[in-house]
């Protein structure tokens, strides 16, 4: 069949991207947090053989694509994978599928990244699916300052933090200090016979927590550092770090406020980083900490927005 441009555009909105030089498509399966069950993987393997070319590929944002799907097989494919609770999508000027590192099981992970990513997926990918933004909006959830998922190269990036305090009264000034040995940033040193942390070097990775056998460290609950306006691609912009650390409840509010800010202040075709630069990082941070955007949520969501994403 000769595909029409409107047909190609329509199914792209459903998560089916035309394979270059063919009239076949790759169906993009959305994972909530980069996790699929064994049953879902079996379903995808069968779907790849039944409707595609027998192959399964993985994107850089932890979604799964099955290439080689004929146009007439798109609807049967959607129904088939839907039997295991899977859906297609992930395109357009919207909140894009959330990316999470393996902090849930990683020895360096400071919290359950997959659980947080799942909640963000439900609240801001699913619930905001019909909300058009000026451009795509990518969110990354990182478990620690190793930054494996590159949070600072996303429109909004989250990084787990563990703030450590050294208790001078418990520090024995050991010649061989386990806290110093466990610090990958060389942020701990001995001064006047006590271990001290240089805040300008410490990245809150928490590696020194509990390392002192005399109990000279005290750790905070998991906190979250947020980067805004990051972007990879032809024009790279490193995300701007917000100056304060957030609790879990606060960070979910910041995510929503950032989306609302982008919708209300962004211009069609510009990424969030351009919006941040145009408004100024300090002004953006004040808006993301205050609650005015949430108070105006219904008004903002009703605003007409022309999306500018081409891919």
XYZ file of C-alpha atoms in Angstrom:
311
model
C 0.000 0.000 0.000
C 1.089 3.602 -0.584
C 1.261 5.282 2.802
C -0.171 8.767 3.110
C 1.621 11.464 5.111
C -1.357 11.889 7.415
C -1.330 8.153 8.173
C 2.377 8.249 9.046
C 1.820 11.255 11.316
C -1.218 9.689 12.991
C 0.489 6.443 13.948
C 3.606 8.324 15.049
C 1.388 9.905 17.693
C 0.606 6.366 18.840
C 4.293 5.484 19.150
C 4.969 3.947 15.697
C 7.926 5.413 13.832
C 8.529 4.816 10.140
C 11.591 2.683 9.401
C 13.879 4.573 7.018
C 13.564 3.483 3.388
C 10.585 1.203 4.058
C 6.825 1.287 4.636
C 7.207 -0.516 7.945
C 7.219 0.864 11.478
C 8.905 0.394 14.842
C 6.395 0.104 17.674
C 7.647 1.858 20.803
C 6.686 0.125 24.054
C 6.647 2.324 27.143
C 8.153 0.977 30.357
C 7.154 2.839 33.507
C 10.672 2.760 34.922
C 12.816 0.568 32.687
C 11.381 -2.652 34.137
C 9.500 -5.431 32.307
C 8.265 -8.715 33.744
C 9.304 -12.070 32.307
C 5.733 -12.503 31.007
C 5.927 -9.144 29.225
C 9.261 -10.062 27.655
C 7.792 -13.343 26.397
C 4.854 -11.409 24.968
C 7.200 -8.996 23.164
C 9.246 -11.870 21.734
C 6.097 -13.442 20.355
C 4.864 -10.078 19.041
C 8.201 -9.480 17.286
C 7.864 -12.777 15.420
C 4.140 -12.432 14.745
C 3.945 -8.777 13.652
C 7.523 -7.517 13.206
C 10.815 -8.739 11.773
C 11.670 -10.929 14.740
C 13.945 -8.391 16.414
C 13.651 -6.262 19.570
C 15.688 -3.087 20.055
C 16.207 -0.831 23.065
C 16.326 2.953 23.020
C 18.633 5.179 25.026
C 15.630 6.127 27.188
C 14.802 2.561 28.265
C 11.854 2.076 25.961
C 11.588 -1.009 23.766
C 11.029 -0.914 20.013
C 9.878 -3.719 17.743
C 10.788 -2.878 14.126
C 9.323 -4.167 10.888
C 5.615 -3.766 11.692
C 3.368 -3.314 8.653
C 0.822 -0.479 8.792
C -2.121 -2.876 8.723
C -0.665 -4.783 11.692
C -0.421 -1.780 14.009
C -3.854 -2.179 15.593
C -3.496 -5.972 16.093
C -0.039 -5.347 17.588
C -1.421 -2.799 20.087
C -4.145 -5.234 21.127
C -1.677 -8.120 21.445
C 0.817 -6.362 23.752
C -2.089 -4.828 25.677
C -2.936 -8.301 26.965
C 0.153 -8.032 29.194
C -0.567 -4.454 30.244
C 1.846 -2.806 27.800
C 1.151 0.321 25.779
C 2.847 2.180 22.936
C 3.636 5.888 22.773
C 6.455 8.231 23.783
C 6.409 10.841 21.012
C 5.261 14.439 20.587
C 5.442 17.727 22.496
C 4.646 16.133 25.819
C 6.206 14.704 28.924
C 8.284 11.827 27.581
C 8.811 8.383 29.165
C 10.757 8.618 32.414
C 14.289 7.201 32.572
C 15.606 5.608 35.759
C 19.004 4.211 36.664
C 19.269 0.878 38.505
C 19.583 2.596 41.884
C 16.919 0.264 43.293
C 19.408 -2.628 43.278
C 22.739 -0.828 42.798
C 25.189 -0.889 45.720
C 25.644 2.873 45.299
C 21.931 3.668 45.015
C 20.642 5.913 47.795
C 16.948 5.119 47.287
C 14.447 3.105 45.221
C 14.798 4.859 41.858
C 12.423 2.540 40.026
C 9.646 3.217 42.530
C 10.078 6.994 42.233
C 10.220 6.734 38.430
C 7.005 4.685 38.457
C 5.221 7.361 40.485
C 6.478 10.131 38.190
C 5.353 8.039 35.209
C 1.827 7.711 36.594
C 1.503 11.321 37.741
C 3.180 13.150 34.885
C 3.456 10.849 31.855
C 0.065 9.138 32.124
C -1.971 11.852 33.849
C -0.451 14.621 31.687
C -0.609 12.637 28.445
C -3.097 14.997 26.824
C -1.193 18.125 27.893
C 0.632 19.744 24.977
C 3.915 21.488 25.822
C 6.101 23.823 23.730
C 8.435 20.877 23.060
C 9.322 17.461 24.455
C 10.048 17.285 28.198
C 12.417 14.578 29.397
C 12.821 13.461 33.006
C 15.652 11.331 34.421
C 15.794 9.739 37.873
C 19.297 9.074 39.209
C 20.099 7.161 42.376
C 23.375 8.819 43.341
C 25.966 11.362 42.170
C 27.550 8.778 39.842
C 24.984 10.219 37.382
C 24.824 7.066 35.240
C 21.475 8.157 33.762
C 22.846 11.669 33.048
C 20.183 13.645 34.947
C 21.840 16.975 34.131
C 21.317 16.387 30.405
C 17.532 16.123 30.762
C 14.899 18.825 30.899
C 14.563 17.844 34.538
C 16.968 15.564 36.354
C 16.800 14.135 39.856
C 19.862 12.918 41.797
C 19.768 11.105 45.148
C 21.754 12.761 47.933
C 22.839 11.648 51.390
C 24.051 14.511 53.559
C 26.652 13.317 56.069
C 27.600 15.103 59.267
C 30.751 14.206 61.186
C 30.328 14.143 64.960
C 33.539 15.647 66.423
C 32.859 14.211 69.889
C 32.934 10.670 68.456
C 35.907 11.122 66.128
C 39.111 9.595 67.551
C 41.425 11.140 64.958
C 42.639 7.734 63.789
C 45.908 7.840 61.783
C 44.205 5.558 59.241
C 40.696 7.014 58.902
C 38.068 4.798 57.276
C 35.968 7.854 56.407
C 38.856 9.340 54.446
C 39.528 5.976 52.788
C 35.872 5.646 51.705
C 35.499 9.141 50.241
C 35.876 9.069 46.415
C 35.890 12.877 46.238
C 38.804 13.403 48.683
C 36.467 15.725 50.560
C 37.416 14.464 54.062
C 40.655 15.348 55.807
C 42.091 15.619 59.304
C 42.301 19.033 60.914
C 43.383 19.507 64.514
C 43.009 15.799 65.115
C 39.405 15.573 63.851
C 37.909 14.490 60.532
C 36.191 17.330 58.662
C 34.228 17.487 55.387
C 35.017 20.123 52.760
C 31.529 21.065 51.510
C 32.987 22.479 48.289
C 34.267 18.994 47.346
C 31.581 16.752 48.840
C 28.914 15.567 46.388
C 26.707 13.885 49.026
C 27.278 10.390 47.676
C 27.026 8.910 51.182
C 29.921 6.511 50.696
C 31.417 7.482 54.052
C 28.190 6.801 55.968
C 28.638 4.176 58.646
C 32.292 3.638 57.751
C 33.607 4.846 61.114
C 33.666 2.065 63.697
C 33.325 4.676 66.410
C 30.082 6.008 64.946
C 31.448 9.428 64.044
C 29.047 9.955 61.126
C 25.397 10.920 61.125
C 23.409 10.696 57.898
C 20.297 12.500 56.737
C 17.262 10.961 55.128
C 17.598 10.654 51.368
C 17.392 14.084 49.795
C 17.136 15.010 46.121
C 19.128 17.406 43.976
C 17.299 18.776 40.932
C 18.724 19.972 37.615
C 16.583 21.969 35.199
C 16.970 22.764 31.529
C 19.491 20.132 30.503
C 19.637 18.932 26.892
C 21.749 16.583 24.819
C 21.884 16.659 21.021
C 23.034 19.188 18.438
C 23.032 22.010 20.978
C 24.100 20.776 24.384
C 23.034 22.541 27.556
C 24.080 21.306 30.978
C 21.204 21.401 33.449
C 21.221 24.194 36.002
C 21.293 22.807 39.565
C 18.765 24.245 41.973
C 20.525 25.472 45.082
C 18.511 23.643 47.748
C 17.979 19.940 48.290
C 14.438 18.570 48.354
C 12.555 15.861 50.225
C 10.696 13.207 48.237
C 7.377 15.015 48.639
C 8.965 18.304 47.615
C 10.692 16.866 44.557
C 7.395 15.555 43.156
C 5.957 19.049 43.494
C 9.015 20.509 41.740
C 8.492 18.133 38.806
C 4.895 19.285 38.410
C 5.779 22.945 38.823
C 8.504 22.651 36.169
C 6.010 21.179 33.691
C 3.497 23.925 34.460
C 6.199 26.582 34.177
C 7.250 25.237 30.767
C 3.664 25.180 29.513
C 2.892 28.694 30.755
C 6.191 30.434 29.951
C 7.739 28.371 27.150
C 7.530 29.397 23.512
C 6.570 26.927 20.798
C 9.595 25.033 19.514
C 11.954 25.893 22.365
C 13.244 23.372 24.888
C 12.926 23.952 28.608
C 16.578 25.003 28.830
C 15.906 27.887 26.455
C 12.967 28.916 28.622
C 15.217 28.792 31.702
C 17.886 30.926 29.995
C 15.334 33.444 28.765
C 13.713 33.859 32.187
C 16.918 33.496 34.198
C 17.929 30.627 36.473
C 17.331 32.569 39.703
C 13.804 33.549 38.674
C 13.025 29.980 37.595
C 14.273 28.611 40.914
C 12.077 31.026 42.857
C 9.074 29.959 40.784
C 9.813 26.279 41.365
C 10.130 26.725 45.124
C 7.016 28.884 45.500
C 3.547 27.371 45.097
C 1.967 29.912 42.739
C 2.261 27.589 39.732
C 0.321 24.861 41.544
C -2.347 27.358 42.562
C -2.743 28.295 38.880
C -2.665 24.670 37.685
C -6.152 24.552 36.149
C -5.671 27.907 34.449
C -2.306 26.857 33.005
C -3.550 23.486 31.758
C -6.337 25.226 29.866
C -3.853 27.464 27.997
C -3.554 26.789 24.296
C -0.068 25.591 23.427
C 1.419 24.812 20.021
C 3.906 21.971 20.273
C 7.147 22.242 18.353
C 8.689 18.770 18.699
C 9.656 17.171 15.373
C 10.820 13.849 16.799
